[in-house]
C-alpha atoms as a printed R data frame, in Angstrom:
   type eleno elety resid chain resno       x       y       z
1  ATOM     1    CA   UNK     A     1 115.204 113.614  85.348
2  ATOM     2    CA   UNK     A     2 111.623 113.675  86.428
3  ATOM     3    CA   UNK     A     3 112.243 111.778  89.493
4  ATOM     4    CA   UNK     A     4 114.584 114.385  90.889
5  ATOM     5    CA   UNK     A     5 112.233 117.305  89.986
6  ATOM     6    CA   UNK     A     6 109.304 115.633  91.786
7  ATOM     7    CA   UNK     A     7 111.551 114.775  94.787
8  ATOM     8    CA   UNK     A     8 109.714 116.961  97.221
9  ATOM     9    CA   UNK     A     9 106.293 115.497  96.052
10 ATOM    10    CA   UNK     A    10 104.220 114.388  99.064
11 ATOM    11    CA   UNK     A    11 100.553 113.828  99.756
12 ATOM    12    CA   UNK     A    12 100.497 117.536 101.003
13 ATOM    13    CA   UNK     A    13 102.054 118.766  97.619
14 ATOM    14    CA   UNK     A    14  99.228 117.070  95.481
15 ATOM    15    CA   UNK     A    15  96.414 118.803  93.817
16 ATOM    16    CA   UNK     A    16  93.012 117.667  95.280
17 ATOM    17    CA   UNK     A    17  91.403 115.076  93.185
18 ATOM    18    CA   UNK     A    18  88.274 115.865  91.776
19 ATOM    19    CA   UNK     A    19  85.799 112.972  92.298
20 ATOM    20    CA   UNK     A    20  82.969 111.859  90.381
21 ATOM    21    CA   UNK     A    21  79.491 112.488  91.787
22 ATOM    22    CA   UNK     A    22  78.700 109.984  94.545
23 ATOM    23    CA   UNK     A    23  82.231 108.753  94.981
24 ATOM    24    CA   UNK     A    24  83.816 109.276  98.593
25 ATOM    25    CA   UNK     A    25  87.597 109.504  99.191
26 ATOM    26    CA   UNK     A    26  87.477 106.049 100.849
27 ATOM    27    CA   UNK     A    27  86.276 104.394  97.801
28 ATOM    28    CA   UNK     A    28  89.185 105.709  95.906
29 ATOM    29    CA   UNK     A    29  91.855 104.812  98.162
30 ATOM    30    CA   UNK     A    30  93.628 101.514  96.834
31 ATOM    31    CA   UNK     A    31  96.478  99.489  98.309
32 ATOM    32    CA   UNK     A    32  98.233  96.618  96.548
33 ATOM    33    CA   UNK     A    33  96.593  93.330  97.104
34 ATOM    34    CA   UNK     A    34  98.331  90.450  98.917
35 ATOM    35    CA   UNK     A    35 101.831  89.564  97.818
36 ATOM    36    CA   UNK     A    36 102.052  85.698  97.618
37 ATOM    37    CA   UNK     A    37 105.879  85.923  97.257
38 ATOM    38    CA   UNK     A    38 106.193  87.664 100.792
39 ATOM    39    CA   UNK     A    39 102.934  86.638 102.697
40 ATOM    40    CA   UNK     A    40 104.475  86.602 106.206
41 ATOM    41    CA   UNK     A    41 107.095  89.387 105.792
42 ATOM    42    CA   UNK     A    42 106.735  92.937 106.633
43 ATOM    43    CA   UNK     A    43 105.940  95.136 103.899
44 ATOM    44    CA   UNK     A    44 109.413  97.058 103.473
45 ATOM    45    CA   UNK     A    45 110.698  94.759 100.524
46 ATOM    46    CA   UNK     A    46 107.116  95.105  98.878
47 ATOM    47    CA   UNK     A    47 107.302  98.724  99.303
48 ATOM    48    CA   UNK     A    48 110.733  99.111  97.704
49 ATOM    49    CA   UNK     A    49 109.843  96.761  94.738
50 ATOM    50    CA   UNK     A    50 106.767  98.761  94.023
51 ATOM    51    CA   UNK     A    51 108.803 102.053  94.265
52 ATOM    52    CA   UNK     A    52 111.237 100.803  91.548
53 ATOM    53    CA   UNK     A    53 108.513  99.175  89.343
54 ATOM    54    CA   UNK     A    54 106.939 102.669  89.074
55 ATOM    55    CA   UNK     A    55 110.146 104.298  87.957
56 ATOM    56    CA   UNK     A    56 110.898 101.439  85.601
57 ATOM    57    CA   UNK     A    57 107.260 101.774  84.168
58 ATOM    58    CA   UNK     A    58 107.695 105.566  83.736
59 ATOM    59    CA   UNK     A    59 111.044 104.897  81.923
60 ATOM    60    CA   UNK     A    60 109.239 102.589  79.504
61 ATOM    61    CA   UNK     A    61 105.943 104.532  79.087
62 ATOM    62    CA   UNK     A    62 107.014 108.149  79.722
63 ATOM    63    CA   UNK     A    63 106.328 110.278  82.694
64 ATOM    64    CA   UNK     A    64 102.760 110.502  83.831
65 ATOM    65    CA   UNK     A    65 101.734 107.563  81.917
66 ATOM    66    CA   UNK     A    66  98.428 106.234  82.753
67 ATOM    67    CA   UNK     A    67  99.775 102.485  82.906
68 ATOM    68    CA   UNK     A    68 101.932 103.493  85.922
69 ATOM    69    CA   UNK     A    69  99.363 105.290  88.136
70 ATOM    70    CA   UNK     A    70  98.230 102.217  90.002
71 ATOM    71    CA   UNK     A    71 101.808 101.293  90.703
72 ATOM    72    CA   UNK     A    72 102.629 104.925  91.976
73 ATOM    73    CA   UNK     A    73  99.425 104.733  94.202
74 ATOM    74    CA   UNK     A    74 100.574 101.275  95.599
75 ATOM    75    CA   UNK     A    75 104.160 102.497  96.365
76 ATOM    76    CA   UNK     A    76 102.824 105.713  97.782
77 ATOM    77    CA   UNK     A    77 100.496 103.787 100.186
78 ATOM    78    CA   UNK     A    78 103.194 101.142 101.403
79 ATOM    79    CA   UNK     A    79 106.223 103.368 101.618
80 ATOM    80    CA   UNK     A    80 106.921 106.003 104.447
81 ATOM    81    CA   UNK     A    81 107.311 109.308 102.941
82 ATOM    82    CA   UNK     A    82 110.958 109.438 104.575
83 ATOM    83    CA   UNK     A    83 112.132 106.330 102.788
84 ATOM    84    CA   UNK     A    84 111.025 107.607  99.537
85 ATOM    85    CA   UNK     A    85 112.535 110.888  99.954
86 ATOM    86    CA   UNK     A    86 115.941 109.170 100.898
87 ATOM    87    CA   UNK     A    87 115.763 106.843  97.732
88 ATOM    88    CA   UNK     A    88 114.864 109.621  95.514
89 ATOM    89    CA   UNK     A    89 117.542 111.930  96.932
90 ATOM    90    CA   UNK     A    90 120.193 109.018  96.523
91 ATOM    91    CA   UNK     A    91 119.066 108.247  92.857
92 ATOM    92    CA   UNK     A    92 119.449 111.925  92.142
93 ATOM    93    CA   UNK     A    93 122.951 112.124  93.464
94 ATOM    94    CA   UNK     A    94 124.087 109.094  91.381
95 ATOM    95    CA   UNK     A    95 122.462 110.341  88.109
């Protein structure tokens, strides 16, 4: 599916975003807010939850669904690329 086809996707592979006039990249960057379920733990579990939540969202709403964009941005900001690459590679082998 789409996840396997996008496996090599990283920040370096993405097309530059066209920003509205007067908006800087720092104003666009978002990360997920505080997770009250895991306030004192490292973010590895939060990262994995967001990664899975994104692909569940895509499965329900379709690839490139606008509803899933914020979740995608959250997992990308939380998760190291190497982790995402490994999880995606494992998922593709199991599909």
